[in-house]
XYZ file of C-alpha atoms in Angstrom:
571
model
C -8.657 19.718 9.582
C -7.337 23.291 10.987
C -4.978 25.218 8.857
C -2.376 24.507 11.492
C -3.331 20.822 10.751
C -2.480 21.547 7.332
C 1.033 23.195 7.461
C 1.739 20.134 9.689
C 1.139 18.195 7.160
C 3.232 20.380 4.596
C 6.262 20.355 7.008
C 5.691 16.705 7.125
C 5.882 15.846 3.167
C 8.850 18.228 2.712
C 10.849 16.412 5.458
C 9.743 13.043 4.233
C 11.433 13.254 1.121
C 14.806 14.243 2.961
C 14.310 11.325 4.675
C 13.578 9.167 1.448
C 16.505 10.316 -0.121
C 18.714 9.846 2.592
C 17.335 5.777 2.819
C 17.124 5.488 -1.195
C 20.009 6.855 -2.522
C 22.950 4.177 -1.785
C 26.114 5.736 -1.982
C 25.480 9.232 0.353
C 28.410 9.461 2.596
C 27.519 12.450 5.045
C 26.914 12.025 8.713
C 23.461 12.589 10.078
C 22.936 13.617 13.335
C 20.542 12.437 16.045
C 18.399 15.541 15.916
C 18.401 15.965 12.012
C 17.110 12.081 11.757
C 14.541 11.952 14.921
C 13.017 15.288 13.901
C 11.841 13.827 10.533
C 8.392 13.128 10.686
C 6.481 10.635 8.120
C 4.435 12.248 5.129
C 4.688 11.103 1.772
C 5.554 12.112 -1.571
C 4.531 9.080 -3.752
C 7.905 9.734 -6.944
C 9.764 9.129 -3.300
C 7.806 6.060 -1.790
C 10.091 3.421 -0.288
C 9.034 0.350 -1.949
C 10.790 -2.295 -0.559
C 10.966 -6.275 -0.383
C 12.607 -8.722 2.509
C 15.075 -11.394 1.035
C 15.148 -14.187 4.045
C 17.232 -16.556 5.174
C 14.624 -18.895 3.381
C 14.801 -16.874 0.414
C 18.844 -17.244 0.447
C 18.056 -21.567 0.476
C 16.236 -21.373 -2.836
C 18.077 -18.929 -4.318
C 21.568 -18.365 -3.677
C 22.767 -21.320 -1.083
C 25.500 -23.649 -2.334
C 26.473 -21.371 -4.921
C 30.648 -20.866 -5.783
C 31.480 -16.870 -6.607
C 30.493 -16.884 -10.139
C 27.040 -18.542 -9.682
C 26.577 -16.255 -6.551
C 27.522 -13.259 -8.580
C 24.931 -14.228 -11.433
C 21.807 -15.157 -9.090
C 21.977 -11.848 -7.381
C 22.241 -10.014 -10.742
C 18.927 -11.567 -11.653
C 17.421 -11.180 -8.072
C 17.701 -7.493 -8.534
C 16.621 -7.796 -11.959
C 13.288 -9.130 -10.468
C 13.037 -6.825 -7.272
C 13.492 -3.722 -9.796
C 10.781 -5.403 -12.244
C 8.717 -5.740 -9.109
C 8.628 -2.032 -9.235
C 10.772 -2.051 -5.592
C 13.630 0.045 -4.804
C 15.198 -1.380 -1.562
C 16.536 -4.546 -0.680
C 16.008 -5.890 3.432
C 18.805 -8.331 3.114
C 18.682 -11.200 5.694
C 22.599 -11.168 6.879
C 22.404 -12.661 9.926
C 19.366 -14.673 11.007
C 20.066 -17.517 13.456
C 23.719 -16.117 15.742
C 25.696 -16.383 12.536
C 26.835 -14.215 9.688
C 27.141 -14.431 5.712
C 29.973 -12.169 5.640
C 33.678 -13.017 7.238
C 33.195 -12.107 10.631
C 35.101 -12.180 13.933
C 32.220 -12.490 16.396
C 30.362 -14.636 14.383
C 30.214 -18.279 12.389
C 29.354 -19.202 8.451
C 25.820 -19.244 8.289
C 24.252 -22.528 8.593
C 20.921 -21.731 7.575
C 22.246 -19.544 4.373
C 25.593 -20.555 3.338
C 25.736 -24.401 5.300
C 28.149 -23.035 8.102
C 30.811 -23.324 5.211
C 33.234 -20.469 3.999
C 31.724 -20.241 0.632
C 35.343 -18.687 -0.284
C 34.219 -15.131 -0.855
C 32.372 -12.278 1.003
C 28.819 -12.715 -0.236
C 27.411 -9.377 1.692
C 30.276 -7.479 -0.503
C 29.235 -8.916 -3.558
C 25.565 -8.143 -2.731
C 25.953 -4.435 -1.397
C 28.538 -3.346 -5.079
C 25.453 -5.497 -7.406
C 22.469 -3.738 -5.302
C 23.886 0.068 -5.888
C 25.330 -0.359 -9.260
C 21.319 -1.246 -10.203
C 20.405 1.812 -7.876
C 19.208 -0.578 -5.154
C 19.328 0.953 -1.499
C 20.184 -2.128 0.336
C 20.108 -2.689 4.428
C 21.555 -5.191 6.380
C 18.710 -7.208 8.143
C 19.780 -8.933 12.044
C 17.847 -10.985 14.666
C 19.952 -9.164 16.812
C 19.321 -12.440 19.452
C 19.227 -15.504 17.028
C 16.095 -16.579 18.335
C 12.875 -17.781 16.555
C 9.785 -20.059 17.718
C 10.519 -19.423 21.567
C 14.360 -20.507 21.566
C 18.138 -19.502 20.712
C 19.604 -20.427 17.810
C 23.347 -21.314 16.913
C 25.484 -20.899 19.765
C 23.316 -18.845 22.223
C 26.282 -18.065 24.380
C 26.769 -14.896 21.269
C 23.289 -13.576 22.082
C 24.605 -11.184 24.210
C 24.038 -7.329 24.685
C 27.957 -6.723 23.860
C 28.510 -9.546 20.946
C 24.983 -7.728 19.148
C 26.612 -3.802 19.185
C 30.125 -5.464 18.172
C 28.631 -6.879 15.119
C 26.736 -4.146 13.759
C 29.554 -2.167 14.256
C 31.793 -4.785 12.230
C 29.141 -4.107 9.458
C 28.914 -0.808 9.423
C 32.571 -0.181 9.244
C 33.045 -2.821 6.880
C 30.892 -2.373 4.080
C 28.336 0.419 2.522
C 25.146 -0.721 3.495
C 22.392 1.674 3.365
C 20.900 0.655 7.322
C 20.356 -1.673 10.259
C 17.527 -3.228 10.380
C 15.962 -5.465 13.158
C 12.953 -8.191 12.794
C 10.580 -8.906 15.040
C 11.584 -12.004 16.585
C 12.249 -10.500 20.396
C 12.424 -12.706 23.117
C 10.571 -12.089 26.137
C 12.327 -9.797 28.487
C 11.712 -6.841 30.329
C 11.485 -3.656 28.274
C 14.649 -2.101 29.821
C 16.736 -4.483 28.272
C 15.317 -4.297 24.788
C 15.228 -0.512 25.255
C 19.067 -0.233 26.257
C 19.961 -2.845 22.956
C 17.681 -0.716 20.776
C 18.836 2.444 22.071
C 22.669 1.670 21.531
C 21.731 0.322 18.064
C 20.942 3.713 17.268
C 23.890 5.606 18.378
C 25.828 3.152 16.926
C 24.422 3.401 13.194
C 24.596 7.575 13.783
C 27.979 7.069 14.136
C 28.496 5.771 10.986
C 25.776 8.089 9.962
C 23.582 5.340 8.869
C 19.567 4.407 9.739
C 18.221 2.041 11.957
C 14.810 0.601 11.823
C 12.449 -2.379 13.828
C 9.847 -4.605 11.981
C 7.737 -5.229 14.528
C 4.792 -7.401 14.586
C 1.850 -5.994 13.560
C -0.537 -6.836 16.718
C 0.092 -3.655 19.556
C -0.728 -5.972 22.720
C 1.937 -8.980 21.266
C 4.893 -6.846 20.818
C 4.233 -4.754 24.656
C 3.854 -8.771 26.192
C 7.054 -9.810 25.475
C 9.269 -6.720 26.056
C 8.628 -4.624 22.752
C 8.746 -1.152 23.448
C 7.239 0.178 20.851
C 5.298 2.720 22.182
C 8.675 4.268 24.229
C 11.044 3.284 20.499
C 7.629 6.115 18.786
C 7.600 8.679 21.265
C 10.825 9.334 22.651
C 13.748 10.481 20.636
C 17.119 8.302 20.509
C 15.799 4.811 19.677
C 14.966 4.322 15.816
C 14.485 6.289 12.857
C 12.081 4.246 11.453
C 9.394 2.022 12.272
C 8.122 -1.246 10.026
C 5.062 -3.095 11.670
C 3.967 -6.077 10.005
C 0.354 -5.471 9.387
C -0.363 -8.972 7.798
C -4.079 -8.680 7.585
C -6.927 -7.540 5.125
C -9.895 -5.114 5.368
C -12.240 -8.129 4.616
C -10.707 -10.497 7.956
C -12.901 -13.515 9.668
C -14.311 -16.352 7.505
C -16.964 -14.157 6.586
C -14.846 -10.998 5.643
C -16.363 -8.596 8.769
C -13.558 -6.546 10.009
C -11.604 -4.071 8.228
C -8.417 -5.684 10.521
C -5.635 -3.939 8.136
C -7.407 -0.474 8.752
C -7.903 -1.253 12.463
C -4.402 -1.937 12.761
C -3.040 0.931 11.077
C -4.446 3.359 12.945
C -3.011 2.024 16.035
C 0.312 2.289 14.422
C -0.356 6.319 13.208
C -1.527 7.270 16.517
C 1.193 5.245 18.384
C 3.440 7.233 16.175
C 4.448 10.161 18.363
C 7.305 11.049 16.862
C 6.026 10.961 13.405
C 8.511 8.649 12.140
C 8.815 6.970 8.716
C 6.254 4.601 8.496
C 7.096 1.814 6.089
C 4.355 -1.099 6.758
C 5.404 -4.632 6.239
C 2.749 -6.104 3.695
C 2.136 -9.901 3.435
C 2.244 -10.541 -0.341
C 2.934 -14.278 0.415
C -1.011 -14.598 1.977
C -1.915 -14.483 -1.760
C -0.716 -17.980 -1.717
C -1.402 -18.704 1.432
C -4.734 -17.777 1.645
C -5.816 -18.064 5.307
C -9.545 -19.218 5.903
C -9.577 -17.005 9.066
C -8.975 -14.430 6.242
C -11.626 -13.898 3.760
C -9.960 -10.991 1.459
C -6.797 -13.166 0.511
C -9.470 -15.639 -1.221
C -12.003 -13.177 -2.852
C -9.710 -10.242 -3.537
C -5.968 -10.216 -5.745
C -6.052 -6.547 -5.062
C -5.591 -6.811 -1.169
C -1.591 -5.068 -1.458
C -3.152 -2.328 -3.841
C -5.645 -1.215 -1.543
C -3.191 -1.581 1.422
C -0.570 0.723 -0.270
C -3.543 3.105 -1.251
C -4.802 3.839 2.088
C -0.932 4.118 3.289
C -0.626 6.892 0.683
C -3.955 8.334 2.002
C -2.266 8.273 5.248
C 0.647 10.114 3.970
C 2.886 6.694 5.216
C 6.258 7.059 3.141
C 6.474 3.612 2.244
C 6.699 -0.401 2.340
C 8.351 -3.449 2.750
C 6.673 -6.668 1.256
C 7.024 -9.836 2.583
C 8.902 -11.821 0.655
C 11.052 -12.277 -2.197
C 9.667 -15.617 -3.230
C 6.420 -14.257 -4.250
C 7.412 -12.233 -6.528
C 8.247 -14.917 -9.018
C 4.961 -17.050 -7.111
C 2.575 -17.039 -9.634
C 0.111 -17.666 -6.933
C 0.849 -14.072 -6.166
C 1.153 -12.709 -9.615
C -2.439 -11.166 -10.149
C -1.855 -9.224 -6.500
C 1.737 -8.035 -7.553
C 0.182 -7.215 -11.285
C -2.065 -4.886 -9.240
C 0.347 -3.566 -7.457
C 2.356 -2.483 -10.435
C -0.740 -0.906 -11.809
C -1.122 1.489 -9.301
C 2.937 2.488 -9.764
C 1.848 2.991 -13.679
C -0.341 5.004 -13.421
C -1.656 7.996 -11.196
C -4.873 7.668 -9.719
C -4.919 10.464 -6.966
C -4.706 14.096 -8.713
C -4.457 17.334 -6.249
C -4.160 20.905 -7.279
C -1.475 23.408 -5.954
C -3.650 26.001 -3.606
C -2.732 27.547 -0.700
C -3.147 26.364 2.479
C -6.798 28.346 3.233
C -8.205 26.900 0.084
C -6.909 23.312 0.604
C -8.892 23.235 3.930
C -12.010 23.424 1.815
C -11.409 21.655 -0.980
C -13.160 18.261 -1.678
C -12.057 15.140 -2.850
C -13.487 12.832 -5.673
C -13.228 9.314 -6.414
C -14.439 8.494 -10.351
C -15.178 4.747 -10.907
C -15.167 4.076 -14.532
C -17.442 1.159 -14.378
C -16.707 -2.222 -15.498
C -13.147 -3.594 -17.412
C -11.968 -5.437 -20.323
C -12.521 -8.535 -18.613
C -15.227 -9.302 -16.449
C -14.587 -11.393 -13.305
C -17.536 -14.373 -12.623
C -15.509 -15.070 -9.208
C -17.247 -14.376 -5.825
C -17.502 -11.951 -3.073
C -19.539 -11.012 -0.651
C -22.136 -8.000 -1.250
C -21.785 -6.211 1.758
C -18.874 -6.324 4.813
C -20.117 -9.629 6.566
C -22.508 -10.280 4.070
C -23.212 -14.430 3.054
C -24.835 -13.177 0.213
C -22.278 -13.380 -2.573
C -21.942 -11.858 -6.242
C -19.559 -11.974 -9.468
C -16.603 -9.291 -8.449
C -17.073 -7.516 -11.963
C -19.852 -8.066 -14.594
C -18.581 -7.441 -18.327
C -20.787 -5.307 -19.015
C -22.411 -3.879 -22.676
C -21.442 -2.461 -25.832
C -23.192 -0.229 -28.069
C -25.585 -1.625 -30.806
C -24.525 0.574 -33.393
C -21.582 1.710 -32.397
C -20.098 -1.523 -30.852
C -17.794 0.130 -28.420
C -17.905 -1.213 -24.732
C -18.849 0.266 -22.002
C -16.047 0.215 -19.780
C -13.963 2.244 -22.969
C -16.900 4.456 -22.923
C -17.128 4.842 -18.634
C -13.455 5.432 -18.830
C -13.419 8.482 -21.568
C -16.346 10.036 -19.732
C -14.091 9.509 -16.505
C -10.905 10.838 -17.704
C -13.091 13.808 -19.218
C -14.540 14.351 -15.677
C -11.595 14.239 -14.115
C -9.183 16.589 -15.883
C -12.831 19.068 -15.842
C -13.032 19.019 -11.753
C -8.951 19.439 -11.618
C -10.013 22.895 -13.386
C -12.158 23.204 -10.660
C -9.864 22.960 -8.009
C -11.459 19.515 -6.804
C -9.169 16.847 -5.865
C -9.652 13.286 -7.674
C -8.941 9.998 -6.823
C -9.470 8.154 -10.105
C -10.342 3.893 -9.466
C -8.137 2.923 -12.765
C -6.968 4.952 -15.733
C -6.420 1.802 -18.045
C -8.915 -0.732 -19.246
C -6.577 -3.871 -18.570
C -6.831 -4.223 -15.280
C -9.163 -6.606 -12.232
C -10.424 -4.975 -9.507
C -13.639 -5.821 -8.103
C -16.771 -3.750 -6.617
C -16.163 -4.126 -3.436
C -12.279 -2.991 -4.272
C -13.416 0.138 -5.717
C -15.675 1.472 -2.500
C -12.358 0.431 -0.405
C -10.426 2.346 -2.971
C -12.327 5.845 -2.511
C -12.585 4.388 1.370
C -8.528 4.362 1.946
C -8.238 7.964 -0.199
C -10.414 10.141 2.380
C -13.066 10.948 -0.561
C -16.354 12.903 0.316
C -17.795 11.425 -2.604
C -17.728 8.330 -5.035
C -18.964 8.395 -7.940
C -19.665 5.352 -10.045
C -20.109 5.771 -13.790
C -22.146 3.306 -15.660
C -24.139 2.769 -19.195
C -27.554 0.571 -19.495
C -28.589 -2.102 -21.626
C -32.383 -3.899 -22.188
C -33.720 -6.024 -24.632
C -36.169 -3.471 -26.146
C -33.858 -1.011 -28.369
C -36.003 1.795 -28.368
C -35.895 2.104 -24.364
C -33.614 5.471 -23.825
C -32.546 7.942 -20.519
C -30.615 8.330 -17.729
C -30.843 6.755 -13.889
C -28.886 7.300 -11.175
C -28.871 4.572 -8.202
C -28.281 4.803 -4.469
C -29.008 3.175 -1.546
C -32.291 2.604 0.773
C -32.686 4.176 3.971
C -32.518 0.714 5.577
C -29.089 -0.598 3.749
C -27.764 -2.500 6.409
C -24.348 -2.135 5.712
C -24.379 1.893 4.934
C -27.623 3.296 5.594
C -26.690 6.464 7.834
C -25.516 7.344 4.219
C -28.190 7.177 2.835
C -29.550 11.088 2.936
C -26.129 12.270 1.040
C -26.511 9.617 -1.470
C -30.096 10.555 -2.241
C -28.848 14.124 -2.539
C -26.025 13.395 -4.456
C -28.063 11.200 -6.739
C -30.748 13.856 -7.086
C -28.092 16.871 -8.045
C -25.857 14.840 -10.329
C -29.263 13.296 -12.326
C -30.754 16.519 -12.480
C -28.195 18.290 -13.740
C -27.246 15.620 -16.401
C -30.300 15.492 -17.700
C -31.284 19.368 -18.288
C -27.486 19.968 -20.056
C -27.703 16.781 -22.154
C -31.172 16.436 -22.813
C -31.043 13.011 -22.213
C -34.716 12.287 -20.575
C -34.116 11.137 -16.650
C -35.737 7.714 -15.877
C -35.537 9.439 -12.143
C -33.807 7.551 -9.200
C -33.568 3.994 -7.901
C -33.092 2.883 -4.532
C -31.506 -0.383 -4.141
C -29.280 -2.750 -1.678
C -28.148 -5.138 -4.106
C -24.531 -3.393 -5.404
C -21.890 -4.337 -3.682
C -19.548 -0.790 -4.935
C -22.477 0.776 -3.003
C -22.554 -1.418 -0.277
C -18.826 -1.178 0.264
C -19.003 2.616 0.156
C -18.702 4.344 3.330
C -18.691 7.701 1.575
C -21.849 8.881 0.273
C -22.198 7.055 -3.464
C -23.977 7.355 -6.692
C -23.849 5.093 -9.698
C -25.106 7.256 -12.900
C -26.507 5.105 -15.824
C -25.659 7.773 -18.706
C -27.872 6.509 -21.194
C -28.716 3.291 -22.971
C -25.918 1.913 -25.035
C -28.974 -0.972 -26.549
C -30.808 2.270 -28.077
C -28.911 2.937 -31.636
C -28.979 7.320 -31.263
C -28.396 7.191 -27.621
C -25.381 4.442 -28.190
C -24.351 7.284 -31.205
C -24.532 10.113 -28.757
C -22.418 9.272 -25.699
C -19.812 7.849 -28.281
C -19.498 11.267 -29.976
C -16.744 13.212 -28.521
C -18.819 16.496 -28.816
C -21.671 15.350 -27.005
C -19.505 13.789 -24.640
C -18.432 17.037 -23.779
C -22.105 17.874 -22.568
C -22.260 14.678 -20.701
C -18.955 15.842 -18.455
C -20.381 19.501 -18.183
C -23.473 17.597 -16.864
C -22.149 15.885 -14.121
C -19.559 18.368 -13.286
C -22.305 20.775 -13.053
C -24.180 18.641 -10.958
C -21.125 17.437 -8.131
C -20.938 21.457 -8.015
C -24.429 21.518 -6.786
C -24.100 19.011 -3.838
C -21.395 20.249 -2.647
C -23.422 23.949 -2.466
C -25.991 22.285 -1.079
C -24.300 20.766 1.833
């Protein structure tokens, strides 16, 4: 990327976080003008991410329907209890779904799907809005602006009308503090004048009030333009929506055999779509965890599908997203995905150095795989994109003979060594997990360093054999002919080569040389060029001794360090 590129980019972040404060913090009462809003483009600082959940009308039937005032009042103090434990900070609240409200209106009925077309006797959206910002919730008011669903009108159809749709955001807007507007997807099919003249006086009705309107479109391009979408107009022309939330439903392992990297695909659509540069915040489908699709491999082989998604969005400098729905957060069907999730709020995997703008055009980026976890996974995936062949996601891996510590405590000290040695560098890192409790398979790690941009991934590892007295170091790439990488092959030989070489001379640990193989799937996956380093064998007593000794282990670091210095000089 130019330097211009880059102080795009730097513009971009700095106005992002306006814009995240403005949708975040609940109770800001200054107006915002069309230009200051449309002139916001997305870029992301992660302590500001929008991370928010849809509560639907289906959600409101298990949860709060049929409920008097007090039992209302208590089962939305513990939904936000769970939306906040979820890690989210905004609430999409489903307030009108099917030509009907769930606040006293004068355009529109009780609810039937939420509150059973009943007066409940109190003003559920006012209850919601005080409980949501007294917990620090942002909280916007989510419409079907036409009622309709599954290719008709619901309710009374006569109230879908251009007229009846501004007078009732307006009613909400001047009747309670919601944080925005926010639309589905559900548009019927109409020409895109009419959608465009709804959407556009949307938006100059929620600047008045100095509030934000967004769509949630569906995530396929060519479905929303068919039936009168304009998304491409709504992203490139000023005075439509502040944000955009496309529904990108899909996984980077999609088809029955896991093939196409659909959720990438789509995404990049959506970026270059996005004209304007608005705030990005992609609907993710948390409920395919349970689900599980067979036209969608990754939901069924992978509970780190969201993870990945929200990694690459930060890659992509997208401020944000909104996961569909509140019923899987409490599904424990979704649990391990969510768990996952939560991990990568916990910690802080991606590290970048303050530079100037010159020196961040040069400056490379590394992903560090500490191999292996506290729990091995024996479940199944495949060992290449569109590979039949399958393998266990994560082998447990070894432990020292005389020392008895595993490997993956040892891979991660050695990583978290390496990486706070190349920050001092002025190297970027993207580490794959900071924490031994967590499950992320092979083929979850490549996509990790995949999503982040990196020019390299490396993949640290310790060996084991039967025969105790066996001792060096190997590093491990691919073969010319990998079918699912080989074009990377050259770089990964090099990068082997360097990184072994240089290991070896500043540890003294003998080199067992290199090995060319197609048989890992964190190699397979990679589409960066890849190395896995075996540091030494943890089954030989003095070798297990020396990578466990924190002096030596300083060697080991200065080793590879040394050695990622000299590929890079190289190139």
């Amino acid at each position: 990327m130019d330097v211009s590129g880059k102080r795009s980019r730097v513009v971009s972040l700095i106005l992002s976080v306006i814009l995240s404060v403005f949708l975040l913090v609940p109770n800001i009462s200054y107006r915002v003008s069309a230009k200051d809003v449309m002139t916001l483009n997305a870029g992301s600082a992660t302590e500001c991410e929008v991370r928010a959940v849809w509560f639907s009308f289906r959600d409101w039937q298990k949860y709060l329907q049929g409920k008097d005032k007090a039992a209302f009042t208590s089962a939305f103090e513990t939904i936000t209890d769970n939306i906040l434990g979820a890690g989210c900070n905004t609430l999409i609240m489903h307030v009108r779904s099917h030509n009907d409200a769930v606040y006293p209106s004068a355009i529109y009925p009780w609810s039937s799907e939420m509150l059973m077309g009943v007066d409940p006797g109190f003003d559920p959206l006012s209850i919601m809005i005080d409980i949501a910002h007294k917990k620090g919730l942002s909280i916007h008011a989510w419409i079907n602006p036409y009622g309709f669903r599954n290719g008709e009108y619901c309710g009374d159809a006569s109230l879908a009308t251009h007229d009846n749709i501004i007078a009732g955001i307006e009613e909400i807007l001047k009747n309670y503090k919601v944080d925005g507007i926010h639309f589905d997807d559900y548009f019927p099919v109409m020409d895109a004048s009419i959608h465009n003249k709804l959407v556009s006086d949307v938006y100059k009705t929620c600047h008045k009030y100095g509030k934000v309107f967004g769509i949630s479109p569906t995530g396929n391009v060519d479905n929303n333009i068919a039936k009168g979408a304009d998304i491409v107009t709504w992203m490139s022309v000023p005075g439509y929506i502040d944000y955009i939330a496309p529904q990108i439903y899909w996984t980077n392992m999609y088809k029955s055999d896991g093939s196409v990297t659909l959720f990438s695909n789509r995404l990049l659509q959506w970026i270059t779509l996005n004209k304007l540069g608005l705030p990005m915040y992609v609907g993710l489908a948390l409920y395919m965890a349970e689900a599980k699709p067979a036209s969608d491999l990754g939901w069924s082989v992978s509970n780190a599908n969201i993870m990945m998604q929200v990694t690459e969005l930060r890659a992509n400098n997208q401020p944000g997203f909104i996961l569909y729905s509140y019923n899987s957060l409490l599904s424990p069907a979704c649990s391990a995905e969510l768990a996952n999730l939560k991990g990568l709020y916990n910690s802080a995997p991606s590290y970048k150095v303050a530079m100037t703008e010159d020196e961040a055009t040069n400056t490379y980026t590394i992903a560090i795989d500490p191999g292996h976890q506290a729990h091995g996974n024996s479940e199944k995936e495949p060992i290449g994109p569109g590979a039949s062949t399958m393998k266990a996601k994560v082998a447990g891996g070894t432990k020292g003979v005389s020392t008895n510590i595993p490997e993956y405590e040892l891979t991660l000290n050695i990583a978290l060594l390496l990486r706070d040695d190349l920050l001092s560098k002025g190297y970027n890192v993207v580490m794959i997990r900071e924490t031994n409790d967590v499950d992320i398979s092979n083929a979850q790690r490549a996509q990790i360093a995949n999503d982040a941009g990196a020019d390299i991934f490396i993949r640290l590892h310790a060996d084991a054999v039967e025969n105790g007295s066996v001792t060096g170091a190997t590093a491990l790439c691919q073969t010319s002919s990998n079918p699912y990488n080989g074009a990377l092959y050259t770089q990964s030989r090099l990068l082997s080569e360097c990184i072994l070489s240089s290991y070896t001379q500043v540890t003294g640990i003998k080199s067992r040389g290199i090995s060319e193989t197609d048989t890992m799937t964190g190699i397979n996956w990679s589409q960066v060029p890849v190395t896995i380093i075996e540091m030494g064998f943890m089954t030989n007593a003095a070798e297990d001794q020396k990578m466990n000794d924190p002096e030596f282990q300083l060697l080991m670091v200065q080793g590879l360090s040394s050695g990622i210095d000299m590929y890079f000089a190289s190139k």
